[in-house]
């Protein structure tokens, strides 16, 4: 039995979202379970979706103490319906992490004292009890920092390529492409010979990708962006896109560029557009505005869907999931290496200024929580 803190997020019935550190006690592990001392857990955009959800960050109010801070936010009335299912529930946060196994059941005894990466939620905590199947033994010499982000971003990048192949596409368009995930995807595509069109929002972001070997990098704020996008898509033959932005018209612009690229090889006019099937997957929500689709601009051979890692892995099956996990483990410090700009303690994650900084999700600024720091 071990006791520690756990970061919780709750939306109250009165429309306030509250972040707290709660005391939790973990019982002895079952035969197939382990208890891990959490030593590194990244703050990913997907974590912020649960941590802050629909809250208005500008309404932040701090109380409590430095050791046990409490942050309270207002949730706009128009957003409450989307989270009605979690009202009154104190939910643990943190999708993934890494640390050292401090207790293990008989069936997992070989993991005792070993460093592991783990997935399964509730990672913003001092300790985490979970099934042994949800941890991966880190390679010899790998640190907890090396293994902290070995699931969400690496498996998402691999999932994009796997989806592309399964659905019969041959090249990818990716937005917010200078992110930690985007850099992994670029390295992976170079290794696998997959043409990739990267869409970013600044010259500085473009430079990050070119430095790791990217060929096609487009700044969506350039005046000739749309023309360059058509050229890049026509050159690569990209017919599938993964969009981290979500809101606005960028996804529609990509679909239209795919149609325009396909139209260059059409030999006769069709009022229904080209026969080229175009797929847009929205997997992020960096822009919370509604998604705008100029649907008549890209013919009738298209689809727009959501893409999430867990449903993808379930559909792909255990054999594929294990193959992808092994590839991550084999290239943990190269292709799938993550880099962090800041490391903070668990209580520090609820410091108002620190929270405002990581909530911005700025390129080049990735935060890591190390609960052992306090």
mmCIF file of C-alpha atoms in Angstrom:
data_model
loop_
_atom_site.group_PDB
_atom_site.id
_atom_site.type_symbol
_atom_site.label_atom_id
_atom_site.label_comp_id
_atom_site.label_asym_id
_atom_site.label_seq_id
_atom_site.Cartn_x
_atom_site.Cartn_y
_atom_site.Cartn_z
ATOM 1 C CA UNK A 1 0.000 0.000 0.000
ATOM 2 C CA UNK A 2 1.284 3.453 -0.926
ATOM 3 C CA UNK A 3 -0.171 6.976 -0.652
ATOM 4 C CA UNK A 4 0.426 10.062 -2.770
ATOM 5 C CA UNK A 5 -1.127 12.950 -4.667
ATOM 6 C CA UNK A 6 -3.196 12.868 -7.844
ATOM 7 C CA UNK A 7 -4.143 15.849 -10.024
ATOM 8 C CA UNK A 8 -7.914 15.999 -10.558
ATOM 9 C CA UNK A 9 -10.231 18.031 -12.788
ATOM 10 C CA UNK A 10 -13.918 18.484 -11.983
ATOM 11 C CA UNK A 11 -16.713 20.446 -13.624
ATOM 12 C CA UNK A 12 -19.168 21.387 -10.891
ATOM 13 C CA UNK A 13 -22.924 21.608 -11.292
ATOM 14 C CA UNK A 14 -22.674 25.393 -10.959
ATOM 15 C CA UNK A 15 -20.586 25.602 -14.140
ATOM 16 C CA UNK A 16 -17.129 26.005 -12.591
ATOM 17 C CA UNK A 17 -14.127 23.816 -13.458
ATOM 18 C CA UNK A 18 -11.837 23.120 -10.493
ATOM 19 C CA UNK A 19 -8.307 21.700 -10.486
ATOM 20 C CA UNK A 20 -6.971 20.180 -7.277
ATOM 21 C CA UNK A 21 -4.371 17.779 -5.888
ATOM 22 C CA UNK A 22 -6.112 14.969 -4.025
ATOM 23 C CA UNK A 23 -4.695 12.384 -1.623
ATOM 24 C CA UNK A 24 -5.034 8.803 -2.880
ATOM 25 C CA UNK A 25 -4.019 5.466 -1.398
ATOM 26 C CA UNK A 26 -3.203 2.531 -3.660
ATOM 27 C CA UNK A 27 -3.704 -0.982 -2.351
ATOM 28 C CA UNK A 28 -1.268 -3.800 -2.976
ATOM 29 C CA UNK A 29 -1.028 -4.807 -6.654
ATOM 30 C CA UNK A 30 -2.985 -7.820 -7.887
ATOM 31 C CA UNK A 31 -1.143 -10.737 -9.478
ATOM 32 C CA UNK A 32 -0.955 -9.042 -12.881
ATOM 33 C CA UNK A 33 -0.497 -5.458 -11.647
ATOM 34 C CA UNK A 34 2.367 -3.107 -10.843
ATOM 35 C CA UNK A 35 2.728 0.123 -8.901
ATOM 36 C CA UNK A 36 4.961 2.673 -10.600
ATOM 37 C CA UNK A 37 6.559 5.750 -9.040
ATOM 38 C CA UNK A 38 5.829 8.386 -11.694
ATOM 39 C CA UNK A 39 8.984 10.258 -12.664
ATOM 40 C CA UNK A 40 7.967 11.893 -15.960
ATOM 41 C CA UNK A 41 4.616 12.653 -17.617
ATOM 42 C CA UNK A 42 4.205 14.975 -20.614
ATOM 43 C CA UNK A 43 1.536 17.618 -21.049
ATOM 44 C CA UNK A 44 0.004 16.878 -24.458
ATOM 45 C CA UNK A 45 -2.856 18.766 -26.140
ATOM 46 C CA UNK A 46 -5.027 15.697 -25.529
ATOM 47 C CA UNK A 47 -4.309 16.019 -21.792
ATOM 48 C CA UNK A 48 -5.397 19.655 -21.828
ATOM 49 C CA UNK A 49 -8.731 18.553 -23.266
ATOM 50 C CA UNK A 50 -9.528 16.793 -19.974
ATOM 51 C CA UNK A 51 -7.574 19.080 -17.669
ATOM 52 C CA UNK A 52 -9.191 22.319 -18.823
ATOM 53 C CA UNK A 53 -11.909 21.098 -21.177
ATOM 54 C CA UNK A 54 -14.314 23.923 -22.001
ATOM 55 C CA UNK A 55 -13.061 26.331 -19.329
ATOM 56 C CA UNK A 56 -12.390 30.003 -20.006
ATOM 57 C CA UNK A 57 -8.718 30.204 -19.006
ATOM 58 C CA UNK A 58 -8.923 33.990 -18.682
ATOM 59 C CA UNK A 59 -11.314 33.499 -15.745
ATOM 60 C CA UNK A 60 -8.682 31.645 -13.645
ATOM 61 C CA UNK A 61 -8.886 32.169 -9.884
ATOM 62 C CA UNK A 62 -6.230 30.737 -7.543
ATOM 63 C CA UNK A 63 -6.654 29.633 -3.937
ATOM 64 C CA UNK A 64 -5.257 26.982 -1.588
ATOM 65 C CA UNK A 65 -1.552 26.798 -0.712
ATOM 66 C CA UNK A 66 1.649 26.403 -2.716
ATOM 67 C CA UNK A 67 1.724 22.706 -1.775
ATOM 68 C CA UNK A 68 -2.004 22.166 -2.402
ATOM 69 C CA UNK A 69 -3.106 24.781 -4.923
ATOM 70 C CA UNK A 70 -6.692 25.069 -6.151
ATOM 71 C CA UNK A 71 -7.536 26.647 -9.490
ATOM 72 C CA UNK A 72 -11.082 27.576 -10.449
ATOM 73 C CA UNK A 73 -12.332 28.578 -13.908
ATOM 74 C CA UNK A 74 -15.676 29.576 -15.363
ATOM 75 C CA UNK A 75 -17.180 27.369 -18.065
ATOM 76 C CA UNK A 76 -19.226 29.425 -20.553
ATOM 77 C CA UNK A 77 -22.862 28.359 -20.503
ATOM 78 C CA UNK A 78 -22.773 27.536 -24.222
ATOM 79 C CA UNK A 79 -20.058 24.923 -23.592
ATOM 80 C CA UNK A 80 -21.623 23.162 -20.619
ATOM 81 C CA UNK A 81 -23.794 20.826 -22.715
ATOM 82 C CA UNK A 82 -20.657 19.245 -24.216
ATOM 83 C CA UNK A 83 -19.421 18.133 -20.768
ATOM 84 C CA UNK A 84 -22.711 17.322 -19.070
ATOM 85 C CA UNK A 85 -21.603 13.710 -18.725
ATOM 86 C CA UNK A 86 -18.703 14.659 -16.412
ATOM 87 C CA UNK A 87 -20.531 17.098 -14.121
ATOM 88 C CA UNK A 88 -19.676 16.460 -10.491
ATOM 89 C CA UNK A 89 -16.993 13.870 -11.284
ATOM 90 C CA UNK A 90 -13.424 14.341 -10.027
ATOM 91 C CA UNK A 91 -11.382 12.978 -12.935
ATOM 92 C CA UNK A 92 -7.644 12.113 -12.867
ATOM 93 C CA UNK A 93 -5.522 13.585 -15.664
ATOM 94 C CA UNK A 94 -2.486 12.503 -17.711
ATOM 95 C CA UNK A 95 -2.560 10.002 -20.560
ATOM 96 C CA UNK A 96 0.974 8.619 -20.366
ATOM 97 C CA UNK A 97 4.176 8.665 -18.387
ATOM 98 C CA UNK A 98 7.197 6.726 -17.194
ATOM 99 C CA UNK A 99 8.799 5.738 -13.946
ATOM 100 C CA UNK A 100 10.148 2.941 -11.776
ATOM 101 C CA UNK A 101 8.176 -0.117 -10.677
ATOM 102 C CA UNK A 102 8.176 -0.141 -6.850
ATOM 103 C CA UNK A 103 5.731 -3.028 -6.302
ATOM 104 C CA UNK A 104 4.548 -5.904 -8.470
ATOM 105 C CA UNK A 105 2.198 -8.853 -8.273
ATOM 106 C CA UNK A 106 3.541 -12.407 -8.688
ATOM 107 C CA UNK A 107 2.845 -12.511 -12.430
ATOM 108 C CA UNK A 108 4.735 -9.236 -12.981
ATOM 109 C CA UNK A 109 7.614 -9.782 -10.545
ATOM 110 C CA UNK A 110 10.211 -9.489 -13.340
ATOM 111 C CA UNK A 111 9.335 -5.786 -13.635
ATOM 112 C CA UNK A 112 10.139 -4.917 -10.018
ATOM 113 C CA UNK A 113 12.764 -2.191 -9.868
ATOM 114 C CA UNK A 114 12.702 -1.693 -13.639
ATOM 115 C CA UNK A 115 11.958 1.529 -15.496
ATOM 116 C CA UNK A 116 8.855 1.437 -17.681
ATOM 117 C CA UNK A 117 6.725 3.584 -19.944
ATOM 118 C CA UNK A 118 2.993 3.433 -19.281
ATOM 119 C CA UNK A 119 -0.374 4.334 -20.759
ATOM 120 C CA UNK A 120 -3.841 4.383 -19.254
ATOM 121 C CA UNK A 121 -4.597 7.792 -17.735
ATOM 122 C CA UNK A 122 -4.147 9.265 -14.237
ATOM 123 C CA UNK A 123 -0.414 9.819 -14.791
ATOM 124 C CA UNK A 124 -0.242 13.247 -13.127
ATOM 125 C CA UNK A 125 0.296 11.569 -9.780
ATOM 126 C CA UNK A 126 3.028 10.431 -7.447
ATOM 127 C CA UNK A 127 2.190 6.762 -8.010
ATOM 128 C CA UNK A 128 0.159 4.784 -10.530
ATOM 129 C CA UNK A 129 -1.200 1.248 -10.190
ATOM 130 C CA UNK A 130 -2.031 -0.502 -13.454
ATOM 131 C CA UNK A 131 -2.019 -3.787 -15.335
ATOM 132 C CA UNK A 132 1.386 -5.052 -16.377
ATOM 133 C CA UNK A 133 0.124 -5.202 -19.978
ATOM 134 C CA UNK A 134 -0.156 -1.401 -19.947
ATOM 135 C CA UNK A 135 3.554 -0.849 -19.313
ATOM 136 C CA UNK A 136 6.506 -1.287 -21.632
ATOM 137 C CA UNK A 137 9.974 -2.051 -20.324
ATOM 138 C CA UNK A 138 12.314 0.728 -21.398
ATOM 139 C CA UNK A 139 15.539 -0.158 -23.216
ATOM 140 C CA UNK A 140 18.668 -0.487 -21.109
ATOM 141 C CA UNK A 141 20.018 2.955 -20.271
ATOM 142 C CA UNK A 142 16.817 4.816 -21.216
ATOM 143 C CA UNK A 143 15.623 7.382 -18.680
ATOM 144 C CA UNK A 144 12.092 8.098 -17.537
ATOM 145 C CA UNK A 145 12.255 11.278 -19.614
ATOM 146 C CA UNK A 146 13.094 9.159 -22.690
ATOM 147 C CA UNK A 147 10.061 6.940 -22.086
ATOM 148 C CA UNK A 148 7.540 9.534 -20.923
ATOM 149 C CA UNK A 149 6.086 10.219 -24.384
ATOM 150 C CA UNK A 150 6.464 6.800 -25.992
ATOM 151 C CA UNK A 151 2.764 6.226 -26.592
ATOM 152 C CA UNK A 152 0.545 9.113 -27.685
ATOM 153 C CA UNK A 153 2.690 10.977 -30.216
ATOM 154 C CA UNK A 154 4.794 8.075 -31.578
ATOM 155 C CA UNK A 155 1.801 5.747 -31.990
ATOM 156 C CA UNK A 156 -0.211 8.560 -33.553
ATOM 157 C CA UNK A 157 2.517 9.200 -36.126
ATOM 158 C CA UNK A 158 2.752 5.475 -36.865
ATOM 159 C CA UNK A 159 -1.042 5.316 -36.962
ATOM 160 C CA UNK A 160 -1.185 8.017 -39.620
ATOM 161 C CA UNK A 161 1.182 6.079 -41.877
ATOM 162 C CA UNK A 162 -0.626 2.810 -41.165
ATOM 163 C CA UNK A 163 -3.985 4.434 -41.997
ATOM 164 C CA UNK A 164 -2.555 5.865 -45.210
ATOM 165 C CA UNK A 165 -1.365 2.441 -46.347
ATOM 166 C CA UNK A 166 -4.475 0.554 -45.276
ATOM 167 C CA UNK A 167 -6.738 2.956 -47.157
ATOM 168 C CA UNK A 168 -4.639 2.921 -50.334
ATOM 169 C CA UNK A 169 -3.166 6.427 -50.274
ATOM 170 C CA UNK A 170 0.483 7.148 -51.051
ATOM 171 C CA UNK A 171 1.253 10.560 -49.520
ATOM 172 C CA UNK A 172 0.110 12.653 -46.549
ATOM 173 C CA UNK A 173 -0.708 16.276 -45.749
ATOM 174 C CA UNK A 174 -0.237 17.248 -42.090
ATOM 175 C CA UNK A 175 -1.099 20.500 -40.322
ATOM 176 C CA UNK A 176 0.503 22.067 -37.233
ATOM 177 C CA UNK A 177 3.409 20.080 -38.596
ATOM 178 C CA UNK A 178 6.226 21.549 -36.502
ATOM 179 C CA UNK A 179 4.804 20.092 -33.307
ATOM 180 C CA UNK A 180 6.542 17.331 -31.398
ATOM 181 C CA UNK A 181 4.238 14.879 -33.166
ATOM 182 C CA UNK A 182 4.808 16.550 -36.523
ATOM 183 C CA UNK A 183 8.567 16.229 -36.228
ATOM 184 C CA UNK A 184 8.216 12.531 -35.413
ATOM 185 C CA UNK A 185 5.948 12.061 -38.426
ATOM 186 C CA UNK A 186 8.471 13.783 -40.701
ATOM 187 C CA UNK A 187 11.312 11.560 -39.486
ATOM 188 C CA UNK A 188 9.138 8.482 -39.877
ATOM 189 C CA UNK A 189 8.086 9.414 -43.409
ATOM 190 C CA UNK A 190 11.717 9.943 -44.392
ATOM 191 C CA UNK A 191 12.579 6.478 -43.054
ATOM 192 C CA UNK A 192 9.649 4.837 -44.831
ATOM 193 C CA UNK A 193 9.843 6.786 -48.091
ATOM 194 C CA UNK A 194 6.407 8.377 -47.656
ATOM 195 C CA UNK A 195 5.969 11.810 -49.295
ATOM 196 C CA UNK A 196 4.764 14.343 -46.722
ATOM 197 C CA UNK A 197 3.383 17.853 -47.179
ATOM 198 C CA UNK A 198 3.859 19.857 -43.966
ATOM 199 C CA UNK A 199 1.656 22.872 -43.241
ATOM 200 C CA UNK A 200 2.864 25.341 -40.588
ATOM 201 C CA UNK A 201 2.047 28.890 -39.541
ATOM 202 C CA UNK A 202 5.443 30.627 -39.395
ATOM 203 C CA UNK A 203 8.840 30.702 -41.050
ATOM 204 C CA UNK A 204 10.407 29.641 -37.740
ATOM 205 C CA UNK A 205 8.273 26.502 -37.710
ATOM 206 C CA UNK A 206 9.197 25.802 -41.318
ATOM 207 C CA UNK A 207 12.891 26.025 -40.422
ATOM 208 C CA UNK A 208 12.458 23.378 -37.703
ATOM 209 C CA UNK A 209 11.130 20.884 -40.241
ATOM 210 C CA UNK A 210 13.634 21.693 -42.967
ATOM 211 C CA UNK A 211 16.429 21.119 -40.454
ATOM 212 C CA UNK A 212 15.339 17.489 -40.082
ATOM 213 C CA UNK A 213 15.071 16.903 -43.831
ATOM 214 C CA UNK A 214 11.554 17.969 -44.827
ATOM 215 C CA UNK A 215 11.052 18.632 -48.547
ATOM 216 C CA UNK A 216 7.572 20.134 -48.632
ATOM 217 C CA UNK A 217 6.954 22.780 -45.958
ATOM 218 C CA UNK A 218 4.293 25.441 -46.520
ATOM 219 C CA UNK A 219 3.447 28.471 -44.399
ATOM 220 C CA UNK A 220 -0.341 28.893 -44.375
ATOM 221 C CA UNK A 221 0.098 32.626 -43.772
ATOM 222 C CA UNK A 222 2.010 33.214 -47.008
ATOM 223 C CA UNK A 223 -0.018 35.040 -49.680
ATOM 224 C CA UNK A 224 0.662 32.299 -52.238
ATOM 225 C CA UNK A 225 -0.014 29.414 -49.813
ATOM 226 C CA UNK A 226 -2.951 27.953 -51.711
ATOM 227 C CA UNK A 227 -1.098 27.889 -55.027
ATOM 228 C CA UNK A 228 1.951 26.254 -53.396
ATOM 229 C CA UNK A 229 -0.328 23.742 -51.688
ATOM 230 C CA UNK A 230 -1.805 22.631 -55.007
ATOM 231 C CA UNK A 231 1.700 22.255 -56.489
ATOM 232 C CA UNK A 232 2.963 20.200 -53.523
ATOM 233 C CA UNK A 233 -0.085 17.932 -53.548
ATOM 234 C CA UNK A 234 0.112 17.444 -57.307
ATOM 235 C CA UNK A 235 3.811 16.553 -56.998
ATOM 236 C CA UNK A 236 3.379 14.097 -54.127
ATOM 237 C CA UNK A 237 -0.014 12.667 -55.046
ATOM 238 C CA UNK A 238 -1.291 13.237 -51.504
ATOM 239 C CA UNK A 239 -4.952 12.303 -51.074
ATOM 240 C CA UNK A 240 -5.133 11.959 -47.270
ATOM 241 C CA UNK A 241 -4.687 14.701 -44.672
ATOM 242 C CA UNK A 242 -4.460 14.742 -40.888
ATOM 243 C CA UNK A 243 -5.526 18.065 -39.430
ATOM 244 C CA UNK A 244 -4.621 19.152 -35.896
ATOM 245 C CA UNK A 245 -6.271 22.575 -36.260
ATOM 246 C CA UNK A 246 -9.885 21.499 -36.635
ATOM 247 C CA UNK A 247 -11.624 24.861 -36.790
ATOM 248 C CA UNK A 248 -11.772 27.263 -39.695
ATOM 249 C CA UNK A 249 -11.240 26.559 -43.385
ATOM 250 C CA UNK A 250 -7.739 25.032 -43.560
ATOM 251 C CA UNK A 251 -9.067 21.484 -43.920
ATOM 252 C CA UNK A 252 -11.340 22.656 -46.715
ATOM 253 C CA UNK A 253 -8.411 24.401 -48.424
ATOM 254 C CA UNK A 254 -6.460 21.138 -48.347
ATOM 255 C CA UNK A 255 -9.352 19.167 -49.844
ATOM 256 C CA UNK A 256 -9.788 21.786 -52.545
ATOM 257 C CA UNK A 257 -6.063 21.646 -53.340
ATOM 258 C CA UNK A 258 -6.285 17.855 -53.639
ATOM 259 C CA UNK A 259 -9.132 18.226 -56.105
ATOM 260 C CA UNK A 260 -7.266 20.875 -58.089
ATOM 261 C CA UNK A 261 -4.177 18.675 -58.168
ATOM 262 C CA UNK A 262 -6.243 15.736 -59.426
ATOM 263 C CA UNK A 263 -7.930 17.923 -62.032
ATOM 264 C CA UNK A 264 -4.574 18.571 -63.698
ATOM 265 C CA UNK A 265 -4.555 15.013 -64.994
ATOM 266 C CA UNK A 266 -8.218 14.844 -66.023
ATOM 267 C CA UNK A 267 -8.751 14.353 -69.758
ATOM 268 C CA UNK A 268 -12.382 15.387 -69.819
ATOM 269 C CA UNK A 269 -14.722 17.555 -67.764
ATOM 270 C CA UNK A 270 -17.102 16.080 -65.194
ATOM 271 C CA UNK A 271 -19.612 18.128 -63.275
ATOM 272 C CA UNK A 272 -19.029 15.748 -60.361
ATOM 273 C CA UNK A 273 -15.325 16.531 -60.180
ATOM 274 C CA UNK A 274 -12.405 14.135 -60.322
ATOM 275 C CA UNK A 275 -12.498 10.414 -59.538
ATOM 276 C CA UNK A 276 -9.725 10.920 -56.968
ATOM 277 C CA UNK A 277 -10.967 10.035 -53.467
ATOM 278 C CA UNK A 278 -9.867 12.567 -50.870
ATOM 279 C CA UNK A 279 -9.823 11.916 -47.109
ATOM 280 C CA UNK A 280 -9.555 14.545 -44.387
ATOM 281 C CA UNK A 281 -9.091 13.333 -40.823
ATOM 282 C CA UNK A 282 -9.481 15.882 -38.025
ATOM 283 C CA UNK A 283 -7.574 14.730 -34.959
ATOM 284 C CA UNK A 284 -7.045 17.959 -33.022
ATOM 285 C CA UNK A 285 -8.774 21.148 -31.964
ATOM 286 C CA UNK A 286 -6.142 23.876 -31.812
ATOM 287 C CA UNK A 287 -8.840 26.135 -33.278
ATOM 288 C CA UNK A 288 -12.116 25.734 -31.376
ATOM 289 C CA UNK A 289 -14.159 27.499 -34.069
ATOM 290 C CA UNK A 290 -16.554 25.488 -36.267
ATOM 291 C CA UNK A 291 -15.045 23.617 -39.194
ATOM 292 C CA UNK A 292 -15.913 25.294 -42.491
ATOM 293 C CA UNK A 293 -16.121 23.174 -45.664
ATOM 294 C CA UNK A 294 -16.505 24.660 -49.130
ATOM 295 C CA UNK A 295 -17.786 21.253 -50.276
ATOM 296 C CA UNK A 296 -18.639 22.136 -53.849
ATOM 297 C CA UNK A 297 -14.998 23.050 -54.461
ATOM 298 C CA UNK A 298 -13.694 19.484 -54.142
ATOM 299 C CA UNK A 299 -16.124 17.344 -56.117
ATOM 300 C CA UNK A 300 -18.047 14.417 -54.691
ATOM 301 C CA UNK A 301 -15.317 11.854 -54.001
ATOM 302 C CA UNK A 302 -14.361 12.760 -50.449
ATOM 303 C CA UNK A 303 -14.844 12.109 -46.756
ATOM 304 C CA UNK A 304 -14.257 14.062 -43.559
ATOM 305 C CA UNK A 305 -13.887 12.073 -40.335
ATOM 306 C CA UNK A 306 -12.424 12.231 -36.857
ATOM 307 C CA UNK A 307 -9.271 10.267 -36.010
ATOM 308 C CA UNK A 308 -8.339 9.137 -32.498
ATOM 309 C CA UNK A 309 -5.510 6.869 -31.429
ATOM 310 C CA UNK A 310 -7.411 4.454 -29.182
ATOM 311 C CA UNK A 311 -10.144 3.568 -31.706
ATOM 312 C CA UNK A 312 -7.462 3.181 -34.380
ATOM 313 C CA UNK A 313 -5.499 0.709 -32.235
ATOM 314 C CA UNK A 314 -8.640 -1.246 -31.369
ATOM 315 C CA UNK A 315 -9.548 -1.549 -35.031
ATOM 316 C CA UNK A 316 -5.986 -2.394 -36.058
ATOM 317 C CA UNK A 317 -5.845 -5.285 -33.591
ATOM 318 C CA UNK A 318 -3.382 -6.434 -30.972
ATOM 319 C CA UNK A 319 -0.796 -7.804 -33.396
ATOM 320 C CA UNK A 320 -0.504 -4.464 -35.195
ATOM 321 C CA UNK A 321 -0.516 -2.527 -31.924
ATOM 322 C CA UNK A 322 2.336 -4.620 -30.531
ATOM 323 C CA UNK A 323 4.309 -4.250 -33.767
ATOM 324 C CA UNK A 324 3.960 -0.464 -33.586
ATOM 325 C CA UNK A 325 4.892 -0.387 -29.883
ATOM 326 C CA UNK A 326 8.013 -2.379 -30.607
ATOM 327 C CA UNK A 327 9.023 0.029 -33.347
ATOM 328 C CA UNK A 328 8.692 2.904 -30.879
ATOM 329 C CA UNK A 329 10.823 1.087 -28.297
ATOM 330 C CA UNK A 330 13.492 0.357 -30.902
ATOM 331 C CA UNK A 331 13.792 4.034 -31.882
ATOM 332 C CA UNK A 332 12.926 5.687 -28.583
ATOM 333 C CA UNK A 333 15.897 8.055 -28.551
ATOM 334 C CA UNK A 334 16.061 8.710 -32.312
ATOM 335 C CA UNK A 335 12.959 8.821 -34.531
ATOM 336 C CA UNK A 336 10.569 9.022 -31.589
ATOM 337 C CA UNK A 337 12.612 11.167 -29.230
ATOM 338 C CA UNK A 338 10.720 13.939 -27.463
ATOM 339 C CA UNK A 339 12.266 17.195 -26.324
ATOM 340 C CA UNK A 340 10.989 19.320 -23.453
ATOM 341 C CA UNK A 341 11.471 23.012 -22.858
ATOM 342 C CA UNK A 342 10.358 22.921 -19.206
ATOM 343 C CA UNK A 343 10.198 20.343 -16.419
ATOM 344 C CA UNK A 344 7.865 21.140 -13.528
ATOM 345 C CA UNK A 345 6.705 19.519 -10.291
ATOM 346 C CA UNK A 346 3.171 18.244 -9.777
ATOM 347 C CA UNK A 347 2.105 21.193 -7.607
ATOM 348 C CA UNK A 348 3.806 23.582 -10.017
ATOM 349 C CA UNK A 349 1.468 22.363 -12.776
ATOM 350 C CA UNK A 350 -1.239 24.310 -10.926
ATOM 351 C CA UNK A 351 0.768 27.509 -10.652
ATOM 352 C CA UNK A 352 -1.331 30.083 -12.570
ATOM 353 C CA UNK A 353 1.542 31.481 -14.624
ATOM 354 C CA UNK A 354 2.885 28.025 -15.466
ATOM 355 C CA UNK A 355 -0.574 26.823 -16.496
ATOM 356 C CA UNK A 356 -1.092 29.814 -18.757
ATOM 357 C CA UNK A 357 2.252 29.051 -20.406
ATOM 358 C CA UNK A 358 1.622 25.391 -21.211
ATOM 359 C CA UNK A 359 -2.017 26.046 -22.149
ATOM 360 C CA UNK A 360 -0.787 28.206 -25.045
ATOM 361 C CA UNK A 361 0.546 25.041 -26.748
ATOM 362 C CA UNK A 362 3.289 27.072 -28.400
ATOM 363 C CA UNK A 363 5.584 25.323 -30.877
ATOM 364 C CA UNK A 364 8.913 24.508 -29.244
ATOM 365 C CA UNK A 365 7.454 24.707 -25.733
ATOM 366 C CA UNK A 366 6.613 21.271 -24.352
ATOM 367 C CA UNK A 367 6.157 20.737 -20.640
ATOM 368 C CA UNK A 368 7.027 17.644 -18.608
ATOM 369 C CA UNK A 369 5.718 16.929 -15.122
ATOM 370 C CA UNK A 370 8.117 15.240 -12.680
ATOM 371 C CA UNK A 371 6.146 14.591 -9.474
ATOM 372 C CA UNK A 372 9.343 13.810 -7.571
ATOM 373 C CA UNK A 373 10.110 17.551 -7.738
ATOM 374 C CA UNK A 374 7.199 18.294 -5.432
#
